[in-house]
Amino acid sequence: MAGARSADEAARPHQRWPSAREGVPQGKALDISQAGPVCGYSTRVVGTNGYDETAGSAVAVITSGIPRKPGMSRDELLTTNAKIVKSVVKELVSRSPNVILILVTNPLDAMVHVARLVSGLPKSRVLGMAGVLDSARMRAFIAAELNVPGPDVHAMVLGGHGDTMVPLARYTTVKGKPVSEMMSKERLDAIVKRTREGGAEIVGLLKTGSAFYAPSASAVDMVEAIMKDQKRVLPCAVLCEGEYGLKDVVVGVPVKLGRGGAEQVVEYELTAEEQAGLANSAHAVRELCATVDRLMA
């Protein structure tokens, strides 16, 4: 797990960061540890190039994988990252059989599918970080538009982590007031569109990289909710087994997070249009997972 926020707001007293790059995790661990006296935390951070040091972990955040490169087909990206995730999950679970896995690797929903099959863990212990990030982007756009503090905005984005995501504008509020009462439908629709394209917008600006800080902060939000048993309801990619009318598909839905992982899927009342959007998103995820299964067979 990496990111500017992950050390100073971590819920755990001990973090272990495995990486294949010799010296890199050790150097980053030292750097973050030395920020502790200034930032007021005493988290012990250990960098390692192996997995043995991760034994007994309560939560593991998996970011391993490669970004899509110019000329690379979707199938090539799927195959490469699925193989990486499969290997990492096997190593982690063999040393921490009770671990809760949080996937960040893209294509997110398909990688959660792979991790679930490989790990053999209960569905409550295999989650994907997508909805927290997508919701954060929507909140940030609304906050900027209305000139209000970001934490005052609450939003929920469901569905797959991609163009078919379903931002629930009806459930979006600013200090408890529906956002629909504070901006026009046209402005809100524009923000919904920008939310769907949020990741691509950052990639387009950076040219040689992708989002880093917001995904890291979003992963930490999930880890804290689990480790502190907060019972917070956050949108996460999990296996649905009948919830929202969806069966045997990994998709982003509101989940109560606690020490048991994804302890409960919370079902919001959706309009026919929102339900159709979620079903369409789930269909896209199913097709992606079917492709992964075919390529990995």
mmCIF file of C-alpha atoms in Angstrom:
data_model
loop_
_atom_site.group_PDB
_atom_site.id
_atom_site.type_symbol
_atom_site.label_atom_id
_atom_site.label_comp_id
_atom_site.label_asym_id
_atom_site.label_seq_id
_atom_site.Cartn_x
_atom_site.Cartn_y
_atom_site.Cartn_z
ATOM 1 C CA MET A 1 0.000 0.000 0.000
ATOM 2 C CA ALA A 2 1.345 3.412 -0.883
ATOM 3 C CA GLY A 3 0.362 7.046 -0.615
ATOM 4 C CA ALA A 4 0.924 10.268 1.254
ATOM 5 C CA ARG A 5 -1.963 9.640 3.622
ATOM 6 C CA SER A 6 -1.430 5.962 4.316
ATOM 7 C CA ALA A 7 1.169 6.327 7.056
ATOM 8 C CA ASP A 8 -0.019 9.289 9.096
ATOM 9 C CA GLU A 9 -3.638 8.153 9.266
ATOM 10 C CA ALA A 10 -3.172 4.395 9.425
ATOM 11 C CA ALA A 11 -5.229 2.500 11.970
ATOM 12 C CA ARG A 12 -2.601 -0.193 12.421
ATOM 13 C CA PRO A 13 0.441 0.104 14.689
ATOM 14 C CA HIS A 14 2.463 -1.948 12.206
ATOM 15 C CA GLN A 15 2.581 -1.799 8.398
ATOM 16 C CA ARG A 16 4.513 -4.106 6.084
ATOM 17 C CA TRP A 17 5.105 -3.100 2.479
ATOM 18 C CA PRO A 18 6.289 -5.882 0.129
ATOM 19 C CA SER A 19 7.638 -4.912 -3.293
ATOM 20 C CA ALA A 20 9.727 -6.638 -5.939
ATOM 21 C CA ARG A 21 11.929 -3.557 -6.385
ATOM 22 C CA GLU A 22 15.087 -4.023 -4.322
ATOM 23 C CA GLY A 23 15.657 -1.196 -1.850
ATOM 24 C CA VAL A 24 12.568 0.804 -2.802
ATOM 25 C CA PRO A 25 10.179 -0.396 -0.064
ATOM 26 C CA GLN A 26 12.957 -0.176 2.523
ATOM 27 C CA GLY A 27 13.740 3.407 1.535
ATOM 28 C CA LYS A 28 10.108 4.483 1.506
ATOM 29 C CA ALA A 29 9.527 2.817 4.873
ATOM 30 C CA LEU A 30 12.411 4.780 6.391
ATOM 31 C CA ASP A 31 11.185 8.030 4.881
ATOM 32 C CA ILE A 32 7.635 7.563 6.185
ATOM 33 C CA SER A 33 8.816 6.428 9.622
ATOM 34 C CA GLN A 34 10.957 9.547 9.942
ATOM 35 C CA ALA A 35 7.922 11.736 9.261
ATOM 36 C CA GLY A 36 6.249 10.259 12.349
ATOM 37 C CA PRO A 37 7.722 12.613 14.972
ATOM 38 C CA VAL A 38 6.598 15.607 12.904
ATOM 39 C CA CYS A 39 3.136 14.320 12.009
ATOM 40 C CA GLY A 40 2.435 12.770 15.399
ATOM 41 C CA TYR A 41 2.205 9.050 14.627
ATOM 42 C CA SER A 42 4.242 6.080 15.776
ATOM 43 C CA THR A 43 3.230 3.534 13.150
ATOM 44 C CA ARG A 44 6.012 1.031 12.496
ATOM 45 C CA VAL A 45 6.574 0.689 8.754
ATOM 46 C CA VAL A 46 8.665 -2.192 7.375
ATOM 47 C CA GLY A 47 9.732 -2.443 3.733
ATOM 48 C CA THR A 48 10.442 -5.888 2.327
ATOM 49 C CA ASN A 49 11.109 -7.682 -0.939
ATOM 50 C CA GLY A 50 9.419 -10.878 0.200
ATOM 51 C CA TYR A 51 6.166 -12.087 1.696
ATOM 52 C CA ASP A 52 7.301 -13.787 4.910
ATOM 53 C CA GLU A 53 7.184 -10.493 6.808
ATOM 54 C CA THR A 54 3.475 -10.164 5.959
ATOM 55 C CA ALA A 55 2.531 -13.291 7.936
ATOM 56 C CA GLY A 56 -0.444 -12.770 10.204
ATOM 57 C CA SER A 57 -1.697 -9.652 8.437
ATOM 58 C CA ALA A 58 -5.262 -8.586 9.198
ATOM 59 C CA VAL A 59 -5.694 -6.562 5.994
ATOM 60 C CA ALA A 60 -3.733 -6.536 2.731
ATOM 61 C CA VAL A 61 -4.092 -3.821 0.093
ATOM 62 C CA ILE A 62 -3.074 -5.095 -3.346
ATOM 63 C CA THR A 63 -1.953 -2.492 -5.869
ATOM 64 C CA SER A 64 0.306 -4.828 -7.881
ATOM 65 C CA GLY A 65 -0.119 -4.634 -11.639
ATOM 66 C CA ILE A 66 0.741 -2.598 -14.708
ATOM 67 C CA PRO A 67 -1.106 0.283 -16.373
ATOM 68 C CA ARG A 68 -2.372 -0.072 -19.909
ATOM 69 C CA LYS A 69 0.390 0.955 -22.314
ATOM 70 C CA PRO A 70 0.112 2.348 -25.858
ATOM 71 C CA GLY A 71 -0.613 -0.468 -28.278
ATOM 72 C CA MET A 72 -1.612 -2.879 -25.512
ATOM 73 C CA SER A 73 -4.937 -4.634 -26.022
ATOM 74 C CA ARG A 74 -7.495 -4.972 -23.243
ATOM 75 C CA ASP A 75 -6.947 -8.742 -23.253
ATOM 76 C CA GLU A 76 -3.193 -8.278 -22.755
ATOM 77 C CA LEU A 77 -3.801 -5.995 -19.778
ATOM 78 C CA LEU A 78 -6.332 -8.419 -18.317
ATOM 79 C CA THR A 79 -4.035 -11.415 -18.708
ATOM 80 C CA THR A 80 -0.954 -9.680 -17.303
ATOM 81 C CA ASN A 81 -2.638 -8.196 -14.253
ATOM 82 C CA ALA A 82 -4.690 -11.306 -13.561
ATOM 83 C CA LYS A 83 -1.473 -13.362 -13.431
ATOM 84 C CA ILE A 84 0.136 -10.821 -11.098
ATOM 85 C CA VAL A 85 -2.877 -10.665 -8.777
ATOM 86 C CA LYS A 86 -3.171 -14.455 -8.763
ATOM 87 C CA SER A 87 0.461 -14.822 -7.667
ATOM 88 C CA VAL A 88 0.271 -12.095 -5.007
ATOM 89 C CA VAL A 89 -2.972 -13.423 -3.531
ATOM 90 C CA LYS A 90 -1.587 -16.956 -3.243
ATOM 91 C CA GLU A 91 1.512 -15.706 -1.434
ATOM 92 C CA LEU A 92 -0.473 -13.518 0.967
ATOM 93 C CA VAL A 93 -3.195 -16.013 1.843
ATOM 94 C CA SER A 94 -0.699 -18.828 2.431
ATOM 95 C CA ARG A 95 0.857 -16.702 5.188
ATOM 96 C CA SER A 96 -2.273 -14.916 6.428
ATOM 97 C CA PRO A 97 -5.261 -17.272 6.034
ATOM 98 C CA ASN A 98 -7.600 -14.881 7.851
ATOM 99 C CA VAL A 99 -6.591 -11.785 5.904
ATOM 100 C CA ILE A 100 -9.058 -9.325 4.382
ATOM 101 C CA LEU A 101 -8.027 -8.437 0.824
ATOM 102 C CA ILE A 102 -8.617 -4.983 -0.652
ATOM 103 C CA LEU A 103 -7.922 -4.883 -4.392
ATOM 104 C CA VAL A 104 -6.868 -1.684 -6.144
ATOM 105 C CA THR A 105 -5.381 -3.193 -9.333
ATOM 106 C CA ASN A 106 -7.248 -2.482 -12.564
ATOM 107 C CA PRO A 107 -9.446 -3.597 -14.215
ATOM 108 C CA LEU A 108 -10.743 -3.468 -10.642
ATOM 109 C CA ASP A 109 -13.913 -5.542 -10.715
ATOM 110 C CA ALA A 110 -12.281 -8.319 -12.740
ATOM 111 C CA MET A 111 -9.297 -8.416 -10.376
ATOM 112 C CA VAL A 112 -11.630 -8.818 -7.383
ATOM 113 C CA HIS A 113 -13.187 -11.736 -9.268
ATOM 114 C CA VAL A 114 -9.741 -13.305 -9.764
ATOM 115 C CA ALA A 115 -8.724 -12.767 -6.128
ATOM 116 C CA ARG A 116 -11.960 -14.285 -4.874
ATOM 117 C CA LEU A 117 -11.515 -17.446 -6.952
ATOM 118 C CA VAL A 118 -7.809 -17.851 -6.154
ATOM 119 C CA SER A 119 -7.999 -17.119 -2.428
ATOM 120 C CA GLY A 120 -10.979 -19.279 -1.526
ATOM 121 C CA LEU A 121 -11.827 -16.663 1.106
ATOM 122 C CA PRO A 122 -15.412 -15.803 2.048
ATOM 123 C CA LYS A 123 -16.882 -12.998 -0.048
ATOM 124 C CA SER A 124 -16.841 -10.732 3.008
ATOM 125 C CA ARG A 125 -13.031 -10.799 2.963
ATOM 126 C CA VAL A 126 -12.392 -9.941 -0.703
ATOM 127 C CA LEU A 127 -13.215 -6.345 -1.612
ATOM 128 C CA GLY A 128 -12.362 -3.831 -4.289
ATOM 129 C CA MET A 129 -11.579 -0.148 -3.830
ATOM 130 C CA ALA A 130 -13.492 1.776 -6.483
ATOM 131 C CA GLY A 131 -16.685 3.355 -5.214
ATOM 132 C CA VAL A 132 -14.944 5.240 -2.404
ATOM 133 C CA LEU A 133 -12.641 6.838 -4.977
ATOM 134 C CA ASP A 134 -15.404 7.552 -7.493
ATOM 135 C CA SER A 135 -17.578 9.041 -4.739
ATOM 136 C CA ALA A 136 -14.653 11.184 -3.543
ATOM 137 C CA ARG A 137 -14.207 12.573 -7.043
ATOM 138 C CA MET A 138 -17.894 13.440 -7.261
ATOM 139 C CA ARG A 139 -17.749 15.084 -3.830
ATOM 140 C CA ALA A 140 -14.701 17.127 -4.829
ATOM 141 C CA PHE A 141 -16.337 18.350 -8.044
ATOM 142 C CA ILE A 142 -19.501 19.378 -6.184
ATOM 143 C CA ALA A 143 -17.513 21.080 -3.430
ATOM 144 C CA ALA A 144 -15.581 23.109 -6.000
ATOM 145 C CA GLU A 145 -18.750 24.011 -7.891
ATOM 146 C CA LEU A 146 -20.575 25.200 -4.771
ATOM 147 C CA ASN A 147 -17.500 26.557 -2.967
ATOM 148 C CA VAL A 148 -18.107 24.431 0.130
ATOM 149 C CA PRO A 149 -15.760 22.166 2.149
ATOM 150 C CA GLY A 150 -15.342 18.722 0.602
ATOM 151 C CA PRO A 151 -16.162 16.837 3.832
ATOM 152 C CA ASP A 152 -19.584 18.546 3.884
ATOM 153 C CA VAL A 153 -20.537 16.751 0.669
ATOM 154 C CA HIS A 154 -21.821 13.180 0.800
ATOM 155 C CA ALA A 155 -22.222 11.065 -2.329
ATOM 156 C CA MET A 156 -22.621 7.432 -3.344
ATOM 157 C CA VAL A 157 -21.389 5.926 -6.612
ATOM 158 C CA LEU A 158 -22.334 2.334 -7.450
ATOM 159 C CA GLY A 159 -21.536 -0.093 -10.261
ATOM 160 C CA GLY A 160 -18.335 -1.049 -12.008
ATOM 161 C CA HIS A 161 -15.188 1.068 -11.874
ATOM 162 C CA GLY A 162 -15.463 2.539 -15.349
ATOM 163 C CA ASP A 163 -17.743 4.261 -17.832
ATOM 164 C CA THR A 164 -20.794 2.331 -16.612
ATOM 165 C CA MET A 165 -20.569 3.497 -12.981
ATOM 166 C CA VAL A 166 -23.821 4.785 -11.471
ATOM 167 C CA PRO A 167 -23.500 8.013 -9.440
ATOM 168 C CA LEU A 168 -26.627 8.362 -7.283
ATOM 169 C CA ALA A 169 -27.347 12.075 -7.586
ATOM 170 C CA ARG A 170 -30.574 11.662 -5.585
ATOM 171 C CA TYR A 171 -28.622 10.580 -2.517
ATOM 172 C CA THR A 172 -26.025 13.341 -2.798
ATOM 173 C CA THR A 173 -26.218 15.987 -0.071
ATOM 174 C CA VAL A 174 -24.368 19.053 1.191
ATOM 175 C CA LYS A 175 -24.655 19.356 4.972
ATOM 176 C CA GLY A 176 -27.737 17.168 4.751
ATOM 177 C CA LYS A 177 -29.413 19.249 2.051
ATOM 178 C CA PRO A 178 -30.101 17.553 -1.314
ATOM 179 C CA VAL A 179 -27.639 18.817 -3.893
ATOM 180 C CA SER A 180 -30.502 19.020 -6.406
ATOM 181 C CA GLU A 181 -31.774 22.014 -4.424
ATOM 182 C CA MET A 182 -28.429 23.778 -4.742
ATOM 183 C CA MET A 183 -27.608 23.448 -8.442
ATOM 184 C CA SER A 184 -29.404 22.941 -11.720
ATOM 185 C CA LYS A 185 -29.924 19.533 -13.285
ATOM 186 C CA GLU A 186 -27.614 20.539 -16.133
ATOM 187 C CA ARG A 187 -24.755 21.376 -13.775
ATOM 188 C CA LEU A 188 -25.293 18.188 -11.794
ATOM 189 C CA ASP A 189 -25.412 16.095 -14.982
ATOM 190 C CA ALA A 190 -22.108 17.640 -16.052
ATOM 191 C CA ILE A 191 -20.543 16.657 -12.719
ATOM 192 C CA VAL A 192 -21.872 13.108 -13.053
ATOM 193 C CA LYS A 193 -20.279 12.894 -16.509
ATOM 194 C CA ARG A 194 -16.992 14.276 -15.206
ATOM 195 C CA THR A 195 -17.052 11.750 -12.353
ATOM 196 C CA ARG A 196 -17.339 8.884 -14.837
ATOM 197 C CA GLU A 197 -14.342 10.274 -16.708
ATOM 198 C CA GLY A 198 -12.399 11.263 -13.575
ATOM 199 C CA GLY A 199 -9.584 8.757 -13.909
ATOM 200 C CA ALA A 200 -9.105 9.392 -17.621
ATOM 201 C CA GLU A 201 -8.978 13.148 -16.997
ATOM 202 C CA ILE A 202 -6.030 12.741 -14.626
ATOM 203 C CA VAL A 203 -4.225 10.328 -16.956
ATOM 204 C CA GLY A 204 -4.663 12.823 -19.789
ATOM 205 C CA LEU A 205 -3.129 15.607 -17.721
ATOM 206 C CA LEU A 206 -0.230 13.596 -16.288
ATOM 207 C CA LYS A 207 0.610 11.953 -19.627
ATOM 208 C CA THR A 208 2.925 9.370 -18.011
ATOM 209 C CA GLY A 209 0.992 8.253 -14.937
ATOM 210 C CA SER A 210 -2.354 7.931 -13.242
ATOM 211 C CA ALA A 211 -4.070 9.014 -10.024
ATOM 212 C CA PHE A 212 -2.126 8.347 -6.814
ATOM 213 C CA TYR A 213 -3.217 10.406 -3.820
ATOM 214 C CA ALA A 214 -7.007 9.991 -4.015
ATOM 215 C CA PRO A 215 -6.813 6.205 -4.559
ATOM 216 C CA SER A 216 -4.406 5.905 -1.613
ATOM 217 C CA ALA A 217 -6.658 7.981 0.631
ATOM 218 C CA SER A 218 -9.659 5.904 -0.442
ATOM 219 C CA ALA A 219 -7.904 2.623 0.372
ATOM 220 C CA VAL A 220 -6.924 3.971 3.791
ATOM 221 C CA ASP A 221 -10.549 4.967 4.414
ATOM 222 C CA MET A 222 -11.551 1.333 3.888
ATOM 223 C CA VAL A 223 -8.710 -0.023 6.035
ATOM 224 C CA GLU A 224 -9.612 2.302 8.901
ATOM 225 C CA ALA A 225 -13.276 1.329 8.741
ATOM 226 C CA ILE A 226 -12.277 -2.331 9.009
ATOM 227 C CA MET A 227 -9.516 -2.094 11.612
ATOM 228 C CA LYS A 228 -11.460 0.285 13.846
ATOM 229 C CA ASP A 229 -14.689 -1.698 13.365
ATOM 230 C CA GLN A 230 -16.473 1.510 12.430
ATOM 231 C CA LYS A 231 -19.464 -0.118 10.689
ATOM 232 C CA ARG A 232 -19.300 2.656 8.089
ATOM 233 C CA VAL A 233 -21.290 2.281 4.896
ATOM 234 C CA LEU A 234 -18.950 2.762 1.937
ATOM 235 C CA PRO A 235 -19.313 1.738 -1.713
ATOM 236 C CA CYS A 236 -17.069 -1.277 -2.393
ATOM 237 C CA ALA A 237 -16.766 -3.884 -5.123
ATOM 238 C CA VAL A 238 -17.990 -7.170 -3.649
ATOM 239 C CA LEU A 239 -19.671 -10.339 -4.840
ATOM 240 C CA CYS A 240 -23.445 -9.848 -5.015
ATOM 241 C CA GLU A 241 -25.639 -12.873 -4.413
ATOM 242 C CA GLY A 242 -29.134 -11.524 -4.924
ATOM 243 C CA GLU A 243 -28.684 -8.001 -3.580
ATOM 244 C CA TYR A 244 -30.040 -5.357 -5.952
ATOM 245 C CA GLY A 245 -31.329 -8.218 -8.087
ATOM 246 C CA LEU A 246 -27.764 -9.134 -9.056
ATOM 247 C CA LYS A 247 -26.472 -12.698 -8.844
ATOM 248 C CA ASP A 248 -22.888 -14.008 -8.912
ATOM 249 C CA VAL A 249 -21.234 -10.798 -10.069
ATOM 250 C CA VAL A 250 -18.664 -8.473 -8.496
ATOM 251 C CA VAL A 251 -19.893 -4.894 -8.583
ATOM 252 C CA GLY A 252 -19.757 -1.744 -6.481
ATOM 253 C CA VAL A 253 -22.544 -1.511 -3.891
ATOM 254 C CA PRO A 254 -22.938 0.140 -0.459
ATOM 255 C CA VAL A 255 -21.288 -2.083 2.153
ATOM 256 C CA LYS A 256 -21.074 -1.915 5.937
ATOM 257 C CA LEU A 257 -17.373 -2.282 6.774
ATOM 258 C CA GLY A 258 -16.140 -3.629 10.099
ATOM 259 C CA ARG A 259 -13.726 -6.147 11.594
ATOM 260 C CA GLY A 260 -15.394 -8.874 9.556
ATOM 261 C CA GLY A 261 -14.737 -7.046 6.299
ATOM 262 C CA ALA A 262 -17.793 -6.509 4.124
ATOM 263 C CA GLU A 263 -20.269 -7.361 6.849
ATOM 264 C CA GLN A 264 -23.458 -6.384 5.028
ATOM 265 C CA VAL A 265 -24.596 -5.086 1.652
ATOM 266 C CA VAL A 266 -26.884 -2.128 2.303
ATOM 267 C CA GLU A 267 -29.677 -1.881 -0.271
ATOM 268 C CA TYR A 268 -30.713 1.642 -1.205
ATOM 269 C CA GLU A 269 -34.076 2.213 -2.853
ATOM 270 C CA LEU A 270 -33.329 2.817 -6.533
ATOM 271 C CA THR A 271 -35.422 4.300 -9.301
ATOM 272 C CA ALA A 272 -36.076 2.201 -12.402
ATOM 273 C CA GLU A 273 -33.428 4.221 -14.253
ATOM 274 C CA GLU A 274 -30.824 3.732 -11.508
ATOM 275 C CA GLN A 275 -31.589 0.005 -11.285
ATOM 276 C CA ALA A 276 -31.245 -0.336 -15.048
ATOM 277 C CA GLY A 277 -27.933 1.505 -14.919
ATOM 278 C CA LEU A 278 -26.642 -0.813 -12.193
ATOM 279 C CA ALA A 279 -27.799 -3.880 -14.141
ATOM 280 C CA ASN A 280 -26.029 -2.565 -17.247
ATOM 281 C CA SER A 281 -22.862 -1.992 -15.231
ATOM 282 C CA ALA A 282 -23.058 -5.517 -13.812
ATOM 283 C CA HIS A 283 -23.472 -6.902 -17.333
ATOM 284 C CA ALA A 284 -20.277 -5.152 -18.436
ATOM 285 C CA VAL A 285 -18.428 -6.611 -15.429
ATOM 286 C CA ARG A 286 -19.735 -10.109 -16.216
ATOM 287 C CA GLU A 287 -18.376 -9.860 -19.746
ATOM 288 C CA LEU A 288 -15.011 -8.712 -18.416
ATOM 289 C CA CYS A 289 -14.851 -11.572 -15.903
ATOM 290 C CA ALA A 290 -15.820 -14.080 -18.592
ATOM 291 C CA THR A 291 -12.923 -12.802 -20.693
ATOM 292 C CA VAL A 292 -10.537 -13.201 -17.742
ATOM 293 C CA ASP A 293 -11.747 -16.750 -17.141
ATOM 294 C CA ARG A 294 -11.228 -17.597 -20.816
ATOM 295 C CA LEU A 295 -7.758 -16.069 -20.962
ATOM 296 C CA MET A 296 -6.647 -17.726 -17.721
ATOM 297 C CA ALA A 297 -8.037 -21.174 -18.565
#
